[in-house]
Amino acid sequence: MNGGDEVVTAPAGPPQPLDWKFSQVFGERTAGEEVQEVDIISAIEFDKTGDHLATGDRGGRVVLFERTDTKDHDALRRDLERTDHPINRHPEFRYKTEFQSHEPEFDYLKSLEIEEKINKIRWCQTANRALFLLSTNDKTIKFWKVQEKKVKKISEMNLDPPKAVGNGCVASSSNSNSPTLCLANGGSSGNDFSFPPGGLPSLRLPVVVTSQETNLVARCRRVYAHAHDYHINSISNNSDGETFISADDLRINLWNLEISNQSFNIVDVKPANMEDLTEVITSAEFHPTHCYMLAYSSSKGSIRLIDLRQSALCDSHAKLFEEPEAPGSRSFFTEIIASISDIKFAKDGRYMLSRDYMTLKLWDINMDSGPVSTFQVHEYLRPKLCDLYENDSIFDKFECCLSGDGLRVATGSYSNLFRIFGCAPGSTEATTLEASKNPMRRQVQTPSRPSRSLSSITRVVRRGAETSGVDANGNSFDFTTKLLHLAWHPTENSIACAAANSLYMYYA
């Protein structure tokens, strides 16, 4: 008590680890079923509301899912609120529609085959109850509009008699159960039709009427092509709702959504002599609230923050984020495993999350001296780097994501496992889940360690299970099954992740 009026409460500790549960699965494989290459999921993205989810696959298709439990439980929610019952809503999605976004192409000038695989999907702002999204393969970005349209039908042509002549062809009305075949010359194959004496009393021509039935239609509004010489690895929407960026290995282009035949090159790291090339762009992302700020990562493990207000051509960065190399730790694999495969901004824009082959790193954009926290994901693989180099697994590009509240981060691993770490000050949460109906089956117990952080900006290294290719149950890790793509719901603790052609969803 302070002066008898105020109650001084102890500072709250880190949040408790979440208890993750299986929610649903789409495209589950049966035992022994062979997965087709074109069905493997290659991109996942929630929209800003979290009510829609999009996936892209190697066959160039985009599949949309919509949330159903928010609609069904509105009345139940109000009833529970009246009776002060806790609301424990189970997130549920259902298949909405799918469409073919990209087709395989061939670049005849370069004699290169351009595969249809969807590299990235990004949702755009909705308008007039229509959904808008961007999808890209290696070379071409497309802007899609998905909207419900009312089905148009042909009305009956004649009232009486049941069969009538329309446009020179005898057709059956909806009252007739025996359709009559129309011939090419306008005659009829049926023998039971004859004109009544004096002709038809009335003739109604076909009329197109709009029914109350609706149909989802996906229409490509714009195609942004021929702007990248190298494979596109990222697209990102701007918070202004009007522009977006696309990035390949050496360049980042700025586009206006309304203009498909012109883009502005804002970053170009291509040297005059390609033999002088030392690093490439691996990922790029707009700041969630500052429309003039974006970040891009490189194959050397650095992140550059650029400010579009400083210069039209942003080859010089505003800030550079990289971790100093530990003395004596350099090896043949150092640069390969340092390459950043994905970066994401936290919802508030204060922190950035990056994923390299071995670790997840959390960065404060106000502190460029090093990461705030480092989470070990693949430390147990360090003795196996030679084998991973031989089978090209060392070049796998794992994605990462942050929770909407910024308290946790997640990324994928091998054997269809994914890791979730608590990043709040003092948190020791480190959970390993398997993409299956029993996510805790491969749970790795991580001993709790006292936090060494003195404040939220003190650098912390939190180590997960560092076993030599074997999990807590003695199962060896399978490097052929990898969980590369996952996304965190923007407002709830719900994760969607892709294991080959299956989409698994979990909630806590």
XYZ file of C-alpha atoms in Angstrom:
508
model
C 0.000 0.000 0.000
C 1.170 3.516 -0.725
C -0.451 6.236 1.429
C -3.402 3.929 1.955
C -4.743 4.624 -1.541
C -2.654 2.818 -4.144
C -1.849 -0.852 -4.457
C 1.646 -1.574 -5.798
C 1.576 -4.808 -7.818
C 4.615 -6.864 -8.674
C 5.627 -6.715 -12.367
C 3.996 -9.478 -14.396
C 6.295 -12.307 -15.435
C 6.569 -13.756 -18.917
C 3.408 -15.341 -20.353
C 2.851 -19.032 -19.723
C 3.700 -21.464 -22.586
C 0.726 -22.124 -24.828
C -1.018 -25.485 -25.026
C -1.340 -26.180 -28.751
C -4.148 -28.348 -30.122
C -4.949 -29.742 -33.540
C -7.718 -27.827 -35.313
C -8.158 -29.232 -38.825
C -6.382 -30.518 -41.896
C -7.043 -30.054 -45.614
C -5.661 -32.488 -48.185
C -4.610 -35.139 -45.699
C -2.702 -38.019 -47.228
C -3.661 -41.631 -46.674
C -0.951 -44.089 -45.644
C 1.301 -44.872 -48.582
C -0.298 -42.283 -50.863
C 2.190 -40.736 -53.253
C 2.244 -36.951 -53.357
C 2.118 -35.340 -56.773
C 4.749 -32.629 -57.258
C 2.156 -30.106 -58.488
C 0.098 -30.499 -55.291
C 2.887 -29.499 -52.880
C 2.020 -26.240 -51.107
C 4.561 -23.460 -51.756
C 2.964 -20.378 -50.125
C 0.605 -19.578 -47.201
C -0.857 -16.221 -46.197
C -3.622 -14.966 -43.859
C -5.363 -11.717 -44.729
C -5.297 -8.807 -42.262
C -8.579 -9.784 -40.615
C -7.640 -13.453 -40.300
C -10.995 -14.433 -41.825
C -9.413 -15.659 -45.053
C -6.429 -17.856 -45.807
C -4.744 -18.405 -49.162
C -2.364 -21.136 -50.242
C -0.422 -21.507 -53.470
C 1.079 -24.709 -54.843
C 3.696 -25.855 -57.313
C 0.998 -26.430 -59.908
C 0.265 -22.689 -60.098
C -3.058 -22.899 -58.263
C -4.287 -20.593 -55.515
C -6.765 -22.060 -53.009
C -8.806 -19.797 -50.723
C -10.290 -20.751 -47.361
C -12.717 -18.710 -45.266
C -13.356 -18.772 -41.557
C -16.753 -20.089 -40.514
C -16.820 -20.107 -36.702
C -16.967 -16.295 -36.399
C -20.242 -16.225 -38.323
C -21.813 -19.232 -36.637
C -20.939 -18.205 -33.101
C -21.964 -14.525 -32.994
C -25.254 -15.300 -31.250
C -23.596 -17.860 -28.982
C -20.902 -15.326 -28.083
C -23.514 -12.780 -26.992
C -25.266 -15.407 -24.860
C -21.993 -16.407 -23.193
C -21.099 -12.780 -22.528
C -24.458 -12.234 -20.846
C -23.864 -15.172 -18.512
C -20.173 -14.301 -17.950
C -19.002 -17.632 -19.361
C -15.458 -17.709 -20.797
C -15.439 -17.716 -24.585
C -13.342 -20.557 -25.955
C -13.858 -20.380 -29.695
C -12.444 -23.114 -31.890
C -11.121 -21.590 -35.129
C -12.569 -23.317 -38.164
C -12.016 -22.713 -41.854
C -13.709 -24.152 -44.903
C -12.750 -24.395 -48.552
C -13.979 -21.343 -50.450
C -12.682 -21.543 -54.020
C -9.605 -22.134 -56.119
C -8.281 -20.863 -59.423
C -5.352 -21.387 -61.760
C -3.099 -18.402 -61.178
C -0.070 -19.273 -63.330
C 0.659 -21.628 -66.205
C 4.055 -23.009 -67.252
C 5.759 -20.745 -69.786
C 8.874 -20.778 -71.929
C 11.232 -17.840 -72.398
C 12.382 -18.275 -75.975
C 14.960 -15.489 -75.789
C 16.794 -17.134 -72.889
C 15.733 -20.724 -73.631
C 14.422 -21.045 -70.096
C 11.362 -22.852 -68.855
C 9.387 -20.776 -66.338
C 7.584 -23.059 -63.934
C 4.104 -22.266 -62.663
C 4.971 -22.661 -58.955
C 3.523 -19.923 -56.728
C 6.388 -18.295 -54.798
C 4.438 -15.760 -52.745
C 0.864 -14.616 -52.086
C -0.072 -11.255 -50.555
C -3.581 -10.042 -49.686
C -4.624 -6.544 -50.719
C -7.331 -4.272 -49.339
C -10.890 -5.506 -49.833
C -13.513 -3.384 -51.592
C -17.216 -3.902 -52.273
C -17.154 -7.351 -50.614
C -14.584 -8.534 -53.158
C -11.241 -10.085 -52.232
C -8.028 -8.896 -53.867
C -4.656 -10.593 -53.809
C -1.271 -10.668 -55.514
C 0.405 -13.913 -56.552
C 3.736 -14.462 -58.235
C 5.831 -17.196 -59.776
C 9.486 -16.735 -60.766
C 8.815 -14.023 -63.336
C 5.236 -12.752 -63.426
C 3.059 -11.105 -60.749
C -0.736 -11.152 -61.089
C -3.435 -9.115 -59.354
C -6.610 -11.132 -58.713
C -10.145 -10.148 -57.814
C -12.391 -12.828 -56.286
C -16.057 -11.910 -56.087
C -19.459 -13.510 -55.728
C -21.522 -13.029 -58.878
C -25.184 -13.826 -59.320
C -25.858 -16.660 -61.754
C -27.653 -15.656 -64.948
C -30.164 -18.061 -66.494
C -32.299 -18.257 -69.626
C -36.011 -17.893 -68.907
C -38.728 -20.036 -70.514
C -39.401 -19.172 -74.084
C -43.086 -20.003 -74.426
C -45.976 -20.283 -72.007
C -48.227 -22.510 -74.086
C -47.880 -25.037 -75.659
C -45.030 -26.718 -73.701
C -42.841 -26.970 -76.756
C -42.089 -23.932 -78.810
C -40.036 -22.652 -81.654
C -37.260 -20.209 -80.726
C -34.626 -18.952 -83.139
C -35.661 -21.571 -85.649
C -35.079 -24.456 -83.238
C -37.577 -26.477 -81.280
C -36.553 -26.362 -77.598
C -38.090 -27.821 -74.494
C -39.353 -25.534 -71.767
C -38.958 -26.233 -68.090
C -42.441 -27.789 -68.098
C -41.379 -30.604 -70.419
C -39.611 -33.708 -69.187
C -38.700 -34.976 -72.689
C -36.227 -32.621 -74.366
C -36.377 -32.465 -78.139
C -33.206 -32.638 -80.192
C -32.536 -29.576 -82.331
C -31.204 -30.110 -85.817
C -28.697 -27.955 -87.649
C -31.270 -26.652 -90.157
C -33.656 -25.565 -87.452
C -35.896 -28.621 -87.648
C -36.717 -31.089 -84.907
C -36.115 -34.803 -84.545
C -39.307 -35.236 -82.522
C -42.485 -36.397 -84.302
C -44.938 -35.134 -81.681
C -44.706 -31.452 -82.522
C -47.021 -29.692 -84.928
C -48.118 -26.100 -85.320
C -51.655 -25.533 -84.042
C -54.237 -24.252 -86.537
C -53.821 -20.519 -86.911
C -50.268 -20.600 -85.567
C -48.984 -19.950 -82.034
C -51.114 -17.518 -80.026
C -48.063 -16.070 -78.299
C -44.310 -16.354 -78.706
C -41.938 -15.385 -75.935
C -38.288 -14.857 -76.891
C -35.535 -16.076 -74.552
C -34.731 -13.611 -71.764
C -31.639 -13.628 -69.551
C -32.655 -13.305 -65.900
C -30.469 -12.980 -62.824
C -31.199 -15.595 -60.203
C -30.561 -15.434 -56.468
C -27.869 -18.110 -56.752
C -24.287 -16.868 -56.484
C -21.050 -18.164 -57.904
C -17.477 -17.258 -56.898
C -15.516 -15.883 -59.828
C -11.767 -15.168 -59.845
C -10.666 -12.646 -62.445
C -7.136 -11.528 -63.216
C -7.239 -7.724 -63.137
C -3.608 -7.003 -64.012
C -0.402 -8.761 -64.999
C 2.937 -7.252 -63.976
C 5.478 -8.915 -66.262
C 8.922 -8.491 -67.866
C 10.437 -6.511 -64.980
C 12.766 -9.124 -63.468
C 15.765 -10.823 -65.051
C 16.165 -13.109 -62.050
C 13.724 -15.183 -60.030
C 11.265 -13.212 -57.886
C 11.670 -14.197 -54.233
C 9.400 -11.621 -52.523
C 6.407 -9.387 -52.989
C 5.126 -7.053 -50.270
C 2.215 -4.610 -50.043
C 2.693 -1.061 -48.875
C 0.570 0.297 -46.031
C -0.640 3.082 -48.394
C -2.771 0.478 -50.190
C -1.600 1.734 -53.577
C 1.883 0.336 -54.141
C 3.872 -2.862 -53.654
C 7.426 -4.093 -54.142
C 8.804 -7.147 -55.897
C 12.337 -8.414 -55.308
C 14.628 -10.778 -57.169
C 18.251 -11.718 -56.512
C 19.665 -8.344 -57.543
C 16.869 -5.781 -57.794
C 13.812 -4.456 -55.969
C 11.074 -2.797 -58.023
C 8.288 -0.508 -56.812
C 4.894 -0.861 -58.529
C 1.587 0.941 -58.475
C -1.306 -1.537 -58.314
C -3.123 0.363 -61.072
C -0.165 0.467 -63.501
C 1.051 -2.868 -64.832
C 3.357 -1.752 -67.656
C 5.744 0.361 -65.593
C 7.731 -0.108 -62.391
C 10.431 1.914 -60.660
C 13.718 0.284 -59.706
C 14.592 1.356 -56.147
C 17.391 -1.091 -55.254
C 20.010 -2.482 -57.635
C 22.928 -4.454 -56.185
C 24.146 -5.787 -59.531
C 27.882 -4.953 -59.953
C 29.290 -3.724 -63.257
C 31.245 -6.960 -63.440
C 29.284 -10.030 -62.313
C 32.513 -11.615 -61.119
C 32.505 -9.022 -58.335
C 29.139 -10.223 -57.043
C 29.440 -11.178 -53.371
C 25.834 -11.238 -52.106
C 22.269 -11.377 -53.388
C 18.876 -10.211 -52.103
C 16.977 -13.050 -50.437
C 13.814 -11.397 -49.037
C 12.151 -7.974 -48.887
C 9.310 -6.588 -46.789
C 7.528 -3.235 -46.405
C 7.165 -1.753 -42.926
C 3.596 -2.424 -41.670
C 2.785 1.242 -40.890
C 5.486 3.500 -42.415
C 4.865 3.597 -46.160
C 8.338 5.023 -46.820
C 10.293 2.277 -45.056
C 11.231 -1.223 -46.143
C 13.809 -3.866 -45.278
C 15.621 -6.440 -47.342
C 17.924 -9.292 -46.363
C 20.959 -10.712 -48.087
C 22.809 -13.983 -48.522
C 25.544 -12.668 -46.210
C 23.212 -12.584 -43.213
C 22.635 -8.831 -43.120
C 19.402 -6.809 -43.167
C 19.245 -3.326 -44.663
C 16.559 -0.826 -43.715
C 15.951 1.785 -46.408
C 14.035 5.050 -46.341
C 12.317 6.083 -49.573
C 12.298 9.714 -48.403
C 16.084 9.947 -48.539
C 16.630 9.022 -52.159
C 14.733 7.741 -55.174
C 17.402 5.087 -55.748
C 17.979 3.360 -52.414
C 21.291 1.619 -53.017
C 22.516 3.226 -49.807
C 20.750 2.042 -46.670
C 19.505 3.973 -43.651
C 20.500 1.191 -41.238
C 22.426 -2.054 -41.456
C 21.652 -4.972 -39.141
C 24.162 -7.797 -38.877
C 25.700 -9.901 -36.165
C 29.493 -9.751 -35.839
C 31.169 -13.042 -36.650
C 32.628 -14.836 -33.631
C 36.425 -15.023 -33.892
C 37.734 -18.434 -34.940
C 34.316 -19.731 -35.988
C 34.694 -19.309 -39.749
C 34.424 -22.403 -41.931
C 33.489 -23.391 -45.480
C 29.805 -23.376 -44.504
C 29.780 -20.055 -42.605
C 28.389 -17.919 -45.434
C 25.925 -20.587 -46.605
C 24.270 -21.015 -43.212
C 24.336 -17.252 -42.574
C 22.139 -16.565 -45.609
C 18.754 -15.192 -44.489
C 15.817 -17.016 -46.088
C 12.961 -14.871 -44.721
C 12.290 -11.642 -42.823
C 9.057 -10.433 -41.221
C 8.110 -7.239 -39.396
C 6.183 -7.460 -36.137
C 2.690 -5.997 -36.273
C 3.767 -2.765 -34.538
C 6.805 -2.384 -36.811
C 9.263 -2.085 -33.920
C 10.850 -5.520 -34.333
C 11.987 -7.655 -37.264
C 12.325 -11.426 -37.322
C 14.863 -13.137 -39.591
C 15.483 -16.808 -40.330
C 18.799 -18.240 -41.431
C 19.581 -21.947 -41.705
C 20.559 -22.407 -38.071
C 18.666 -19.759 -36.107
C 15.826 -17.300 -35.701
C 16.895 -13.770 -34.790
C 14.756 -10.962 -33.396
C 15.950 -7.422 -34.185
C 14.964 -4.050 -32.763
C 14.941 -1.508 -35.608
C 16.248 1.094 -33.144
C 19.291 -1.044 -32.267
C 21.581 -2.049 -35.122
C 24.436 -3.407 -32.985
C 23.034 -6.942 -32.994
C 19.885 -9.041 -32.503
C 17.788 -8.679 -29.354
C 17.343 -12.462 -29.130
C 18.661 -15.499 -30.959
C 16.747 -18.797 -30.999
C 18.629 -21.959 -31.944
C 16.599 -24.059 -34.385
C 19.103 -26.352 -36.126
C 22.120 -26.358 -33.818
C 21.937 -30.171 -33.648
C 22.663 -30.248 -37.401
C 26.069 -28.552 -37.137
C 27.995 -31.866 -37.202
C 26.016 -32.903 -40.313
C 26.664 -29.825 -42.473
C 28.828 -31.811 -44.929
C 26.012 -34.296 -45.560
C 23.458 -31.509 -45.845
C 25.672 -29.748 -48.383
C 26.008 -32.921 -50.432
C 22.221 -33.437 -50.669
C 21.495 -29.668 -51.072
C 19.397 -29.545 -47.900
C 21.647 -26.787 -46.588
C 20.059 -24.499 -49.199
C 16.478 -25.086 -47.956
C 14.638 -21.817 -47.369
C 12.549 -21.897 -44.179
C 10.004 -19.154 -43.518
C 9.275 -17.519 -40.159
C 6.361 -15.680 -38.556
C 5.419 -13.678 -35.455
C 2.253 -13.784 -33.377
C -0.059 -10.780 -33.604
C 0.780 -9.728 -30.036
C 4.522 -10.033 -30.727
C 5.096 -12.406 -27.785
C 6.050 -15.479 -29.825
C 7.833 -16.474 -33.008
C 7.645 -19.639 -35.103
C 9.516 -21.386 -37.898
C 9.675 -24.792 -39.583
C 12.195 -27.614 -39.511
C 12.709 -31.146 -40.822
C 10.524 -34.232 -40.199
C 7.513 -31.891 -40.634
C 8.308 -30.268 -37.276
C 7.924 -26.607 -36.396
C 9.276 -24.653 -33.452
C 7.564 -21.956 -31.369
C 9.606 -19.698 -29.074
C 8.514 -17.101 -26.543
C 10.283 -13.794 -27.146
C 8.919 -11.779 -24.207
C 11.577 -10.731 -21.642
C 12.271 -13.649 -19.304
C 10.389 -16.231 -21.389
C 11.930 -19.683 -21.777
C 9.110 -21.075 -23.928
C 10.423 -23.399 -26.649
C 7.879 -25.839 -28.091
C 8.365 -28.395 -30.852
C 5.263 -29.589 -32.710
C 4.705 -32.019 -35.552
C 2.445 -31.264 -38.502
C 0.018 -34.122 -37.837
C -3.265 -34.717 -36.023
C -1.238 -35.339 -32.877
C 1.088 -32.317 -32.810
C 2.608 -33.170 -29.413
C 3.743 -36.628 -30.531
C 7.281 -35.432 -31.234
C 7.367 -32.958 -28.348
C 10.938 -32.163 -27.318
C 11.317 -31.245 -23.680
C 13.550 -28.212 -23.331
C 14.936 -27.622 -19.835
C 14.017 -24.231 -18.470
C 16.935 -21.906 -18.074
C 16.923 -18.758 -15.983
C 16.784 -15.717 -18.213
C 19.974 -13.779 -18.466
C 18.321 -10.650 -19.826
C 18.495 -7.518 -17.725
C 16.049 -5.653 -19.924
C 14.040 -6.199 -23.054
C 16.935 -5.106 -25.266
C 19.635 -7.283 -23.722
C 20.764 -9.934 -26.191
C 19.685 -13.425 -25.230
C 20.532 -16.774 -26.786
C 17.886 -19.372 -26.110
C 18.779 -22.884 -27.112
C 16.211 -25.442 -28.121
C 16.728 -29.195 -28.157
C 20.277 -29.689 -29.381
C 20.252 -33.416 -30.009
C 22.337 -35.101 -32.656
C 19.617 -35.714 -35.237
C 17.422 -37.589 -32.770
C 14.376 -36.234 -30.977
C 13.275 -36.878 -27.389
C 11.608 -40.166 -28.394
C 14.694 -41.504 -30.145
C 13.276 -40.913 -33.646
C 15.781 -39.847 -36.264
C 15.012 -36.700 -38.242
C 13.892 -37.076 -41.855
C 15.521 -34.478 -44.107
C 13.240 -35.299 -47.038
C 10.139 -34.051 -45.201
C 10.479 -30.376 -44.384
C 8.056 -27.764 -43.169
C 9.079 -24.652 -45.092
C 5.894 -22.584 -45.074
C 3.767 -21.424 -42.155
C 1.703 -18.388 -41.126
C 0.403 -17.032 -37.803
C -3.147 -15.700 -37.528
C -2.977 -11.874 -37.186
C -5.122 -11.621 -34.036
C -5.298 -15.075 -32.441
C -2.934 -17.862 -31.450
C -3.609 -19.979 -34.493
C -1.011 -21.316 -36.939
C -1.400 -22.718 -40.452
C 1.475 -24.777 -41.845
C 2.144 -26.847 -44.947
C 3.477 -30.409 -44.915
C 3.843 -31.384 -48.590
C 0.287 -31.189 -50.036
C -1.480 -31.034 -46.650
C -2.507 -27.870 -44.815
C -2.545 -28.301 -41.030
C -4.063 -25.795 -38.604
C -3.482 -25.516 -34.844
C -4.783 -23.268 -32.093
C -3.938 -22.506 -28.460
